[in-house]
Every structure is written in C-alpha cells, then in structure tokens.
XYZ file of C-alpha atoms in Angstrom:
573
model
C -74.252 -44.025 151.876
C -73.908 -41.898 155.160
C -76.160 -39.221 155.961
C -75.650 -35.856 155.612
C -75.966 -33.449 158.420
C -79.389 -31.962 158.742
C -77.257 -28.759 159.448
C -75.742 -29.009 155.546
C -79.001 -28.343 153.918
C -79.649 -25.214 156.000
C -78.694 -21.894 154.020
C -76.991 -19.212 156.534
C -78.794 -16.609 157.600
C -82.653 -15.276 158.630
C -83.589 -18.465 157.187
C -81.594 -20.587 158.914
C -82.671 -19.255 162.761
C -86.060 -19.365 161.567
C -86.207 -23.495 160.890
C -84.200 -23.520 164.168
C -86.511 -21.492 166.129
C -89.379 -23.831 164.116
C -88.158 -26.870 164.959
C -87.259 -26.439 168.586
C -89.504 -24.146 169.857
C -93.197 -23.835 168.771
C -93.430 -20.148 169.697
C -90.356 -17.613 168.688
C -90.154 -15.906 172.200
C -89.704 -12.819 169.908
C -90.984 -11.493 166.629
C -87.601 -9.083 166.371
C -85.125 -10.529 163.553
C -81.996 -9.215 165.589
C -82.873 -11.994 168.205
C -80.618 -15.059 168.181
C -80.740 -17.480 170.465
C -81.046 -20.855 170.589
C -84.122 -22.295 173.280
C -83.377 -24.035 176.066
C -85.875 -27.130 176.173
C -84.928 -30.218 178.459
C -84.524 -33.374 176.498
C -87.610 -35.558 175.982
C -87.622 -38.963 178.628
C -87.019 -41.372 175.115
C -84.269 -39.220 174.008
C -82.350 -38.873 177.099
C -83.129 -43.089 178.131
C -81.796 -43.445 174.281
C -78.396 -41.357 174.912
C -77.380 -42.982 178.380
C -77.850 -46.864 177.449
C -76.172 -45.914 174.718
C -73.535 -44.565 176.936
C -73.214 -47.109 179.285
C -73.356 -49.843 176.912
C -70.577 -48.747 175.088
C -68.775 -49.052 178.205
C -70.211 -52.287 179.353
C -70.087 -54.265 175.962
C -66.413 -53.308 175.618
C -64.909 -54.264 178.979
C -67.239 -58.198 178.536
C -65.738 -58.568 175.295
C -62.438 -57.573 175.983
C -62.629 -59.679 179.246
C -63.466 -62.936 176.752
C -62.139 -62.511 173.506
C -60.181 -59.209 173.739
C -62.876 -58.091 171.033
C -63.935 -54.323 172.723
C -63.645 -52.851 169.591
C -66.071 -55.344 167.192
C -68.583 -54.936 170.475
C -69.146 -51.133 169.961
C -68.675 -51.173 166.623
C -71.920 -53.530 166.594
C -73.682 -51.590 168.920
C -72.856 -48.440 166.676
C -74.784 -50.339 164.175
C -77.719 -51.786 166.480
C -78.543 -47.787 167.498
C -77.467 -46.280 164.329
C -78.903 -46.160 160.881
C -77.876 -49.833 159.627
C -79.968 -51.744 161.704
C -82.704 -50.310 164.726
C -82.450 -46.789 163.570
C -82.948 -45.517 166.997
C -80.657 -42.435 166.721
C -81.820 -39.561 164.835
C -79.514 -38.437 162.407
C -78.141 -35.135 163.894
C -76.916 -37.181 167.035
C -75.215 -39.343 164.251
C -73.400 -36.270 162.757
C -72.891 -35.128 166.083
C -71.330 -38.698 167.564
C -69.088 -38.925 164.236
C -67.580 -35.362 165.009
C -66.842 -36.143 168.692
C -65.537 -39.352 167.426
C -63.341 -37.808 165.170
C -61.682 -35.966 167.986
C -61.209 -39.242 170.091
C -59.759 -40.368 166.795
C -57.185 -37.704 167.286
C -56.818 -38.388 170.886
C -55.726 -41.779 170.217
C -53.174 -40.792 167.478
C -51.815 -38.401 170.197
C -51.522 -40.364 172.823
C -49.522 -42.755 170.227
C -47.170 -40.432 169.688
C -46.884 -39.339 173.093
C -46.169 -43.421 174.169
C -43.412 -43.569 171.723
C -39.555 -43.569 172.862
C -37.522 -42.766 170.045
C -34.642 -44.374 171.675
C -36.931 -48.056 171.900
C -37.903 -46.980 168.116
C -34.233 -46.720 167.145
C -32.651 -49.553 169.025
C -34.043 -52.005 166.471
C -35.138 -49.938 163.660
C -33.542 -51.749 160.933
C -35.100 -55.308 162.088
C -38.802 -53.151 162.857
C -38.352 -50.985 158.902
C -37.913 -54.808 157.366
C -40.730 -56.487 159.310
C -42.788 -52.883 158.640
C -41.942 -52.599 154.571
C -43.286 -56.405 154.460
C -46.281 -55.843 156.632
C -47.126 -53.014 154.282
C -46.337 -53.953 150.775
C -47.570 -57.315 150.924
C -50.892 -56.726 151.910
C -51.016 -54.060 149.469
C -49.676 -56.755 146.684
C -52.116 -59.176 147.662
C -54.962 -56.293 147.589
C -54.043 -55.043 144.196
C -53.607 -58.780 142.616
C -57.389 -59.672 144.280
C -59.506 -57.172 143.712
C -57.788 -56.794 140.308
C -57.245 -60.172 139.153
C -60.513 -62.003 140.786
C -62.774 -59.509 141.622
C -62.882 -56.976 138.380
C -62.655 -54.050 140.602
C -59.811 -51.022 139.473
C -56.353 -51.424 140.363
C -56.647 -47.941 142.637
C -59.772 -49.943 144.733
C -57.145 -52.413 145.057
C -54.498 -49.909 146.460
C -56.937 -48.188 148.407
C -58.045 -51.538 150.431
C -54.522 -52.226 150.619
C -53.346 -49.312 152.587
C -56.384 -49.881 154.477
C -55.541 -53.304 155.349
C -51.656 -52.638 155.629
C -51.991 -50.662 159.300
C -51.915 -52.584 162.408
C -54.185 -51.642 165.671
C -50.994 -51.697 168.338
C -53.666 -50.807 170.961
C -55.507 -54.051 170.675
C -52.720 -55.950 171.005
C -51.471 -54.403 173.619
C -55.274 -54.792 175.426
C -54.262 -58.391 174.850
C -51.577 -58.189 177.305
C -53.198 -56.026 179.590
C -56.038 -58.641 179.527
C -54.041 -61.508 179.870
C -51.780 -59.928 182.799
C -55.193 -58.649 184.730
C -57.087 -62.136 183.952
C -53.433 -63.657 185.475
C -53.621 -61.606 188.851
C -57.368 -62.306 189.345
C -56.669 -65.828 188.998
C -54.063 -65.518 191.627
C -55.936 -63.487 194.097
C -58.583 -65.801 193.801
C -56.560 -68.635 194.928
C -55.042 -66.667 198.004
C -58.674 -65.452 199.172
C -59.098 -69.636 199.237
C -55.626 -70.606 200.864
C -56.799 -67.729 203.966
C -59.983 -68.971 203.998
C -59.052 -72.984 204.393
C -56.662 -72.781 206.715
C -56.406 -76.300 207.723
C -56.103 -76.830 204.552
C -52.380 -76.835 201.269
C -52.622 -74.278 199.030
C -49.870 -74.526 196.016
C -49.970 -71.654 193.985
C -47.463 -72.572 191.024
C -45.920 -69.524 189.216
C -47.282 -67.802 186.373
C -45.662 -68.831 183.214
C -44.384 -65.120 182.488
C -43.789 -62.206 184.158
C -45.956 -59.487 181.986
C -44.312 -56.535 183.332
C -40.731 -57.693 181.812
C -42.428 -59.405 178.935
C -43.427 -55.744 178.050
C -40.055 -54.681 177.857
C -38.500 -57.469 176.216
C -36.551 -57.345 172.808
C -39.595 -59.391 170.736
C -42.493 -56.810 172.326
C -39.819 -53.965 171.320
C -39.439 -54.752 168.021
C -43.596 -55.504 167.596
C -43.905 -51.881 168.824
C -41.287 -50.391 166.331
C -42.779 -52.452 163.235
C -46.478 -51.343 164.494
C -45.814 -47.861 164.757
C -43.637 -47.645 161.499
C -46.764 -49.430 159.612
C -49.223 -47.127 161.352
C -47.178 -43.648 160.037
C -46.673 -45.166 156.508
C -50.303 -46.218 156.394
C -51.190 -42.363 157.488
C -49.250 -41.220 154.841
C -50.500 -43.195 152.265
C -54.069 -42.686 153.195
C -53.309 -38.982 152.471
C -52.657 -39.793 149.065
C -56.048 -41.446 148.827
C -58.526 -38.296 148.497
C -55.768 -36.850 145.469
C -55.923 -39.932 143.815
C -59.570 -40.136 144.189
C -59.782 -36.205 142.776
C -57.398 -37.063 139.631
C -59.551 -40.296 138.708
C -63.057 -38.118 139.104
C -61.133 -35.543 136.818
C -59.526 -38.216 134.660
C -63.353 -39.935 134.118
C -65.010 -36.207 133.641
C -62.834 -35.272 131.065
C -60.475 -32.910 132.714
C -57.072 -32.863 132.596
C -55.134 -32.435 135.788
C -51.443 -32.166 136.873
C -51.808 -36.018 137.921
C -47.828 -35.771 139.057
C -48.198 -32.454 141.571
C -51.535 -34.297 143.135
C -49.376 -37.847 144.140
C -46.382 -35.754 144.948
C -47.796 -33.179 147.037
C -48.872 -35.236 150.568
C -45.823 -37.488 150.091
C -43.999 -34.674 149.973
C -45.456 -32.490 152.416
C -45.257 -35.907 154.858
C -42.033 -36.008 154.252
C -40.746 -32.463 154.851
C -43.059 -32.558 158.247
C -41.290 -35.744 159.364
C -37.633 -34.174 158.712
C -38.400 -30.323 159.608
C -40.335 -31.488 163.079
C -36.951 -33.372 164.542
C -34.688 -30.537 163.013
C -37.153 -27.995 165.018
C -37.916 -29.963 168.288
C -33.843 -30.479 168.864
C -33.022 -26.945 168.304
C -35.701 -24.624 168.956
C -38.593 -26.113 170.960
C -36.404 -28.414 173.518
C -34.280 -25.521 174.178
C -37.213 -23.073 174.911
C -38.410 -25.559 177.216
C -35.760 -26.669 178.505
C -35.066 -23.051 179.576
C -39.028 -22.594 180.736
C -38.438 -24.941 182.911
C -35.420 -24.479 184.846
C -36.657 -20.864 185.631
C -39.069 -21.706 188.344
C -40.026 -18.880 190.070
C -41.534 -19.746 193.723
C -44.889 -18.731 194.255
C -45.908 -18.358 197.961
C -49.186 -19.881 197.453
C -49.456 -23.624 198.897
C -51.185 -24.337 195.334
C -50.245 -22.431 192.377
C -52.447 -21.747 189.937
C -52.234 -22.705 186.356
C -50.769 -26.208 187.646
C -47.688 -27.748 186.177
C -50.008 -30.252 185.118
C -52.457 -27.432 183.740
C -49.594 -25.758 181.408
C -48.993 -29.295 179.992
C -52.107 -29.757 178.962
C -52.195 -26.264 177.453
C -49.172 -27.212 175.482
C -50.417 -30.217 174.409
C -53.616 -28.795 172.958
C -51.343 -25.775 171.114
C -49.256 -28.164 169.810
C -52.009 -30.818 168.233
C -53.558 -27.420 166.688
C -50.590 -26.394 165.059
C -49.266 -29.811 163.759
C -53.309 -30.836 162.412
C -53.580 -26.769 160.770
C -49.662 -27.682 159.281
C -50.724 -30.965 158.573
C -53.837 -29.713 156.652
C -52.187 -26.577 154.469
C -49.636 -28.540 153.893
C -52.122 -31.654 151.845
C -50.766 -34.025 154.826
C -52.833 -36.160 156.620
C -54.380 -34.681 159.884
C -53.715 -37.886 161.786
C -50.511 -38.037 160.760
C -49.979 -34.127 162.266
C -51.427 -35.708 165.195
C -48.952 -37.935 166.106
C -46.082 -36.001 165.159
C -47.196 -33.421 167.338
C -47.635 -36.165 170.100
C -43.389 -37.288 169.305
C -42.623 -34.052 169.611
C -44.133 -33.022 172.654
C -42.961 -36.462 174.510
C -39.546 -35.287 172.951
C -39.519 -32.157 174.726
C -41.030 -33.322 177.865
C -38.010 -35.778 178.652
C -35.935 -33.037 179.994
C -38.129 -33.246 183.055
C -36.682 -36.128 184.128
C -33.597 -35.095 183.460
C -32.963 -32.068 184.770
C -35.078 -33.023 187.876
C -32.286 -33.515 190.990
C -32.911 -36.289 193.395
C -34.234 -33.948 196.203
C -36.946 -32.701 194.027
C -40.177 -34.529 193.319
C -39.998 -35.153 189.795
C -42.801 -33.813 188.119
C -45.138 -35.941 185.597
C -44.469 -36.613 182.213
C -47.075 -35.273 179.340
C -48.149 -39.005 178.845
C -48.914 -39.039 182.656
C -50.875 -35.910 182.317
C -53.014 -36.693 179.369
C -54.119 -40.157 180.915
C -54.419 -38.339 184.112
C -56.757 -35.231 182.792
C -57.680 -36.039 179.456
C -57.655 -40.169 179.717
C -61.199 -40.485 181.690
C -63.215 -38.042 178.750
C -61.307 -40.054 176.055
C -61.416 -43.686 176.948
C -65.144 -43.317 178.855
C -66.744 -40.998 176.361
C -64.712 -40.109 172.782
C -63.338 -43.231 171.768
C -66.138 -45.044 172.316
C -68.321 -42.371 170.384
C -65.935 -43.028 167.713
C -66.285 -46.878 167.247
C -69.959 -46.052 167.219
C -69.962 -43.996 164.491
C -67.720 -46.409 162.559
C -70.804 -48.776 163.525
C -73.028 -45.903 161.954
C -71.428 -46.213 158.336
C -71.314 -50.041 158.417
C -74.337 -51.099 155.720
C -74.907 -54.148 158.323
C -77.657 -56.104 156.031
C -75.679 -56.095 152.977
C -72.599 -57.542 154.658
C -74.733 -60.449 155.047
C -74.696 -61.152 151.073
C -72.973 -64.248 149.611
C -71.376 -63.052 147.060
C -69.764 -60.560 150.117
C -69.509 -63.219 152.242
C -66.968 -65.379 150.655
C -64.955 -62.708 149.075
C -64.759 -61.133 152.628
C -63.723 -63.757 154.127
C -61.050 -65.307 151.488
C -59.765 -61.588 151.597
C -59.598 -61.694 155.406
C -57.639 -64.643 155.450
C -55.052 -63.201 152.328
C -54.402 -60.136 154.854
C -53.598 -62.073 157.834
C -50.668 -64.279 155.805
C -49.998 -60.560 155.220
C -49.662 -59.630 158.653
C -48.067 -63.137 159.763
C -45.423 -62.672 157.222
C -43.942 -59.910 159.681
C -42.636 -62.687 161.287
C -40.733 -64.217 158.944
C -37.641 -61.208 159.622
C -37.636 -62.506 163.396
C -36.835 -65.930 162.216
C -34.085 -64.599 159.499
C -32.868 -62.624 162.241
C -32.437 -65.641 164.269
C -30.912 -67.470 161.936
C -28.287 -65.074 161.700
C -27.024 -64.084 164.592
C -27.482 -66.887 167.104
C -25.940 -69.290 165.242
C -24.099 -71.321 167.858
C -25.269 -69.135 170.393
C -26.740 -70.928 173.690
C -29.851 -70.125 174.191
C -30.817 -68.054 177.579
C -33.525 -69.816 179.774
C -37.012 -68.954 179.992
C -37.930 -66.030 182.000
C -38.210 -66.586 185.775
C -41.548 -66.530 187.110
C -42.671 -63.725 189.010
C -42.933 -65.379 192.363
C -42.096 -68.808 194.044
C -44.329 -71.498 194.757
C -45.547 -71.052 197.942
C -46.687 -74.091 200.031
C -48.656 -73.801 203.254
C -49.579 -77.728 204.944
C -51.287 -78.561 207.879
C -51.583 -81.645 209.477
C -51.545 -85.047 207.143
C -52.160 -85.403 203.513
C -55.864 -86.218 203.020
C -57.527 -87.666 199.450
C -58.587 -84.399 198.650
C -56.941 -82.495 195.723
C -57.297 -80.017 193.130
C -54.914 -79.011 190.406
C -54.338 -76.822 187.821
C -52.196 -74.236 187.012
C -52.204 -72.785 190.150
C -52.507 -76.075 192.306
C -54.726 -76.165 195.233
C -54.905 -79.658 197.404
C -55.569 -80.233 201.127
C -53.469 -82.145 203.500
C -52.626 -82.289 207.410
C -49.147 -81.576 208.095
C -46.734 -79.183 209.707
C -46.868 -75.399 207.990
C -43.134 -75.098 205.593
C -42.502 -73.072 202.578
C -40.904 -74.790 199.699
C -39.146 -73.027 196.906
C -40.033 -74.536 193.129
C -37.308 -76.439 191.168
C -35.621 -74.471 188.641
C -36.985 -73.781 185.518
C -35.170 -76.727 183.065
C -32.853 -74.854 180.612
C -34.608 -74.831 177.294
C -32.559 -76.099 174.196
C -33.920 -75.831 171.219
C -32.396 -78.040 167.990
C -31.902 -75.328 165.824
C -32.030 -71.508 165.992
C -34.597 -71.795 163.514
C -37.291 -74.034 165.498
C -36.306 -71.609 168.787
C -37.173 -68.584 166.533
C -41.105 -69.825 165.369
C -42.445 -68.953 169.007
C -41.579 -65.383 168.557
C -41.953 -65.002 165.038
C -45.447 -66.766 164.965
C -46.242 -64.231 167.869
C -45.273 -61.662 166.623
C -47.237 -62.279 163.258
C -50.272 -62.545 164.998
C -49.784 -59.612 167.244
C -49.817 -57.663 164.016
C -53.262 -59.003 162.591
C -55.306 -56.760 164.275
C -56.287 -53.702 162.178
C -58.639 -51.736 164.703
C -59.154 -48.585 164.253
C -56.903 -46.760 161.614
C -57.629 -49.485 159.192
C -61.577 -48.460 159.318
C -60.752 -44.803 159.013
C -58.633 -45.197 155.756
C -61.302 -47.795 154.361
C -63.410 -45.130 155.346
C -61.675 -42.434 153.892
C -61.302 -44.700 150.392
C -64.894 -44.865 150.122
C -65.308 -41.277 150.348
C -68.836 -38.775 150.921
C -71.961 -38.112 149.496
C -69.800 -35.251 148.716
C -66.317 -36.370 147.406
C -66.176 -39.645 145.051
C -63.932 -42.109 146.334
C -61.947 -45.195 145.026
C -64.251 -47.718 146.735
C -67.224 -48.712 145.667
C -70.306 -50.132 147.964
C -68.941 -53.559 147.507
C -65.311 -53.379 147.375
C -65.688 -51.339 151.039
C -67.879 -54.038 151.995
C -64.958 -56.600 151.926
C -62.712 -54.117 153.732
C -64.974 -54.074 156.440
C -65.380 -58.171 157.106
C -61.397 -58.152 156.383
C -60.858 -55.565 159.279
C -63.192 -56.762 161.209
C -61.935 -60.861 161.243
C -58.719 -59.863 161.620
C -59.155 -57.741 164.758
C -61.469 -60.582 166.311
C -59.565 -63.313 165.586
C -55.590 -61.396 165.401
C -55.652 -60.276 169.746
C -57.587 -63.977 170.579
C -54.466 -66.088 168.514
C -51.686 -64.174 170.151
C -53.252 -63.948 173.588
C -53.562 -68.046 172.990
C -49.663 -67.820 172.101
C -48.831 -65.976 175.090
C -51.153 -67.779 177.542
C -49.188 -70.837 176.373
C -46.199 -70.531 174.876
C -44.988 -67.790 177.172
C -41.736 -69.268 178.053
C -40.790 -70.013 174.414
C -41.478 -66.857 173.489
C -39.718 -64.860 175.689
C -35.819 -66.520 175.359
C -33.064 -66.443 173.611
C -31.911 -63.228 172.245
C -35.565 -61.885 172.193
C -35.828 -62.157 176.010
C-alpha cells in the first residue's frame, strides 16, 4: 500500500501552521496568529548526502545499464526501491510524496515530447499495416490477460482486463535507446580502432564496415511502421486506462449495493477520447495553424541585437499553454490526462511545421518546438524528472513480496504469455510480405556507411588481429583499397526474407517501460480509491513489465547487432 502524504492528514487552517511551525522550527519566531511563514532551516548533512547520491545515482545506474543491457529503466526503478519504502527505507515519506509528484510531471513530459516526435505524414504512410500490427498487439495481450488471470489464477475478469491494458502498451523510448545504444557503442568501436591505426603507424589497420548504417536504418520502412504500431498501441492503451478508475467506481458501487448508470461510466472517457481526438485535428487545421501561421509571418524588427522574449522563449510559452489546456480538457472531459498530453504535443508539432515552410532560403530557419523542448526543457527532464519518476515507480514496488513462489512462477509464465503477445505484431510484416512481393526481387542489403579503408607499410609480418573491424600489421607500401560489393541477397521465398523484420519488429515491441507501470499502477488504485487489482494480481504485472522491458531492448538490439543486413532489405529497406 503507498503512503499517504504527511500533508493529507493535516486539517487547513491555525492548526495546520501550528504542526508546521512545530515540526520545523522549535521556537515560532512569533506568538501573532496572522504570521505565516514557513522557516528557512538549511538541510541537515544526512539529508542533503541522502538527496544527491540519490541524484547522481539515478543518473549513473541508468547510463551503465543502458550501456550493457539497454536496461536504464529496471536500474532506477531498483534504486527507487533500494532508497524508498520497499527495501532500505532511507527516504522519509514526504520526499516520497514529493518525488512521485515531480515524477508525475516528467511523466507528462515524456508523453509530450511523444507527441511532439510524431509526423503525421510517417503515421499515415503505413497506417493500415501499423492499425493491424497495433489492434493485435493490443487485443491479444488483453485475451491472454483475461483467459489467465480468469481461467488459472481465480482472479475477476476486470483484474484480467485491467493487467491487460497494462500489458498491451509498448515503451517506444526503450527501443529506440536500443538503437541509440547500438549506433553510439558502433562509433566508439570505430574510433577506437582509428586512435590505434594513428598510433601504429608502421603498422595495417582494416577497419571493415559496419553492418548498417543507423542513421538510414532509422528511417527505413520496417522502423516506420514499428513507430506507427507503437504509438497507435500507446494512445489506445491511454484511452483504455481511462476507463479503468470508472470501471473500478461501478464495481465498488456494484459490491456496496448501489446502483449506478454502469453504461454513462464506460461510455463517458471513450467518448470524451474520442471527440478530443476528432475536434483537436478539426481545430488545429482551421483555427490554431492559421493563427499561427499568421503570428508568424508578421515579424516586426526589433532594433535590439537580442530580442527579448526569444523565439525560442514564446515556444516554450506555447507549449506550456497548450499542455494546460489539453490536461484541464482532458480532465473535465473524464479523459485521460496523458492522453491530453500528447494530443496537445501533435498539435503543437502540427502547428509548428509552418516554420519550415514558410521560412525562404535566405533566412535562418528557426527551430522546431521539438528542438526547443530538448534544447530548454530536455536537460531538467531527462537529468532530473524522469528519473524522479522511475524512482517513485521503485517507491510503490512491494520488493520482498515479489520474491514469493507462488508470485514467482505466475510472474514469470505471465511474462512470457505477453511477449508471444508482443511478438505476434510481427506476424502482419510477414502477411504483408507475402502479399505484395510475390515475385518481386529482392533489393540488396543496405550499403555500409563507409569503405574499408586499408593503410600498409612495409611487408606483411605474422602479426594479426581480426574481428569485425580487422586490425593486422604488415610492411608494405601505403594504398587504399575499396571492399567488394556487398553479395546480392536472395532469399527462397518472400516468406523466409520477411522473418528478419517481422521477428524484429516483434521484439522491438516487448518492452513495456513506462506507461505500462503507470496503468498497472493506476489499476491497483489508492489508499483512497479501490481499484481492480489486488496486491497479488499487481504483483504479476510488475515481474511481467519488468521481464519484458529487460529482456524485449537486449533481443532486438541482438537482432540488429546481427542480422542488420537481413533486416533492412527488400521492400522494408
């Protein structure tokens, strides 16, 4: 059970400044009622040592993990836990409260920035192929949830649906740390190598190519369609979770012995998710664009050298008006908040693309609201917020009673039930394949991203070292050689050349991360709102989430690192 803020059990009032003034200061610096303030007392040396490791192990834990097994997110979720109340209890509980809140807002901050990353023209080009993988990666894990924790586990069939929509998001930031990783671990490899062929100059230094070119790979038809199907399964999960709390009311109600309209309390976030996603388009085309649009393109000249608010400044402005709006919509309306979140992020991205537009070649073109977020909010949200929010997800983890066996074995037979979920995504690739490349040759793989470069002095000696990037040490005359052509792949069948990008693509969508723990979360509800998971049934929602994101980014980084090639050709290329 979390822990209540110490502030919720303080009434408002005389009372209230009085513990305040008891607790922080041992003398009230006046006896007068009409005196409010709060004193200013420099943190004790254990509190403030406590607060920075804490700090700066959030950072360090994440950037080693993600460095080895692309597991940043299980690191400070575990070292929410180790400070937190589960396990060392070294926080005290109002930091906890505190930590959640500020998490919460990185929360939103990540939504945002989702929204803001997302090209509605990428989004469209393959949406029927990304809605098909999306509906499967979504109603099959909920199927398999309901039939589990129904069928073999004697929990309700709304516990079931609740873990389900937990388990049916996908963490699209994880997987695309993967890449990041993978591309970074890549070019560290490589400057390595040329550091040594400087340094040993009497000395052949082969450097073969890498076996794919991130930068394209990122913009290929296969990582296009993973980022349409991620993003669809991310805004149905969001609107599904808001139908968790209702149904959660209407079964307290329903047990009590109250009757409620059970049909208005479904209908009404479905609905109210539903108008938002077809009034925000309607409104961003023909009223907001326009206004910008317009905003923009009167520029009025200011003789200063520097003017002040910033074009960068008024973006940010915007961006902070417009994720208050859409969350206070969102939240009238009985939507989800995150969901308002990233709809505000679409639409702002949506309105900012007339910037680039309308910009003429002589004029600097200015930066884009994605640019300006990572730019001015990106170091407070990636150093500080998000990690405070993986911490308090650490907080609410009951670490000890994970460790059960009855937990154990259920957790992990349901982890491995939602990645076939997740892996089934795949299986639309290969249909698609089937389909429409049927006699269709095959394009080669990729070209590497940079010749093989040979450097020999004087003769060939006994000495050599290979790998991928070859290294070996000779005595001959200095030449450059250019690598043979890559051989044209053919596969047999359309169907074998589609299992490389299907099976990737599965895999890519394992990872839950961080929505899934917020609806799981969400179904286990408050000390103060009952919710549709039990101790137990969130217990195996937690070792589910937390399998698949460790082992979903580590399988398809393992693809990628080595099956590159395969992966990227053909009409997925």
């Amino acid at each position: 059970m979390l822990k209540t803020s110490a502030f919720q059990h303080n009434s408002v009032g005389k009372t209230e400044m009085e513990s305040l003034f008891h607790v922080f200061s041992s003398s009230s610096p006046s006896s007068d009622s009409s005196f409010r303030a709060f004193p200013y007392e420099h943190p004790t040396t254990v509190h403030l040592l406590t607060l920075l490791s804490l700090l700066y192990l959030l950072i360090a834990v994440a950037t080693v993990a993600d460095r080895f097994i692309y597991g940043g997110i299980i690191a400070q979720i575990s070292l929410g836990m180790i400070y937190g109340s589960p396990l060392a209890n070294i926080l005290p509980v109002e930091w906890e409260a505190t930590f959640s809140a500020l998490g919460f807002i990185g929360l939103i901050g990540i939504v945002f920035e989702g929204g803001l990353g997302t090209d509605p023209a990428v989004l469209f080009s393959n949406l029927i192929l990304s809605t098909v993988a999306a509906s499967v990666g979504v109603i099959l894990p909920i199927a398999l949830s309901m039939g589990l924790f129904y069928g073999a586990f004697g929990y309700t069939p709304l516990a079931g649906f609740a873990a389900g929509v937990a388990l049916s998001t996908t963490s699209l930031g994880t997987t695309l740390m993967t890449l990041t990783s993978l591309n970074k671990s890549q070019n560290d490899a490589r400057a390595s190598r040329e550091i040594l062929r400087e340094k040993t100059m009497e000395s052949t230094v082969t450097i073969a190519p890498p076996l794919i070119d991130f930068e394209n790979f990122r913009s290929s038809r296969i990582v296009t369609v993973l980022i349409g199907t991620a993003m669809i399964d991310d805004v149905i999960g969001l609107v599904l979770a808001s139908l968790i709390p209702a149904l959660a009311i209407q079964q307290a109600a329903t047990e009590g012995g109250s009757n409620s309209n059970m049909t208005w309390t479904i209908i009404r976030p479905l609905l109210s998710s539903f108008l938002l996603s077809v009034i925000t388009p309607i409104v961003a085309r023909f009223v907001l664009r326009p206004l910008y649009r317009r905003a923009v393109s009167s520029k009025h000249v200011s003789r200063r050298k520097v003017p002040f608010p910033t074009p960068d400044h008024m973006k940010l402005c915007i961006m902070i008006l417009f994720v208050y709006a859409f969350i206070g919509i969102a939240y009238y309306t009985g939507s989800s908040l995150l969901f308002g979140a990233y709809l505000a992020g679409i639409t702002v991205a949506y309105m900012g693309r007339t910037d680039s537009e309308d910009s003429s070649d002589a004029e600097p073109k200015s930066a884009t609201f994605e640019e300006v977020f990572k730019k001015l909010v990106g170091p407070v949200q990636h150093s500080l917020l998000v990690p405070l929010f993986f911490a308090s997800i650490g907080h609410a983890i009951p670490f000890t009673s994970l460790w059960r066996p009855a937990i154990m074995w259920k957790g992990v037979l349901y982890a491995i039930l939602m990645t076939v979920g997740k892996v089934a995504t795949g299986i639309p690739v290969t249909c698609y394949s089937i389909l429409f490349s049927g006699g269709r040759k095959p394009k080669s793989p990729a070209p590497a991203l940079e010749p093989e470069v040979q450097i020999e002095e004087g003769e060939p000696s006994s000495s050599t070292v290979e790998d991928r990037g070859r290294v070996s040490f000779s005595r001959s005359p200095t030449k450059v050689e250019q690598p043979p052509s890559h051989p044209e792949v053919l596969p047999r069948s359309p169907f074998r050349a589609s299992l490389y990008p299907a099976f990737f693509m599965g895999t890519a969508m394992v990872a839950r991360g961080e929505i899934g723990l917020l609806i799981a979360q969400i179904g286990r509800g408050s000390s103060t709102v009952h919710g549709l998971l039990n101790d137990d049934a969130y217990l195996l929602c937690i070792w589910a989430i937390l399998l698949c994101t460790l082992v979903g980014p580590i399988t398809a980084g393992w693809m990628l690192n080595r099956y590159g090639p395969k992966i990227n050709q053909g009409i997925w290329s």
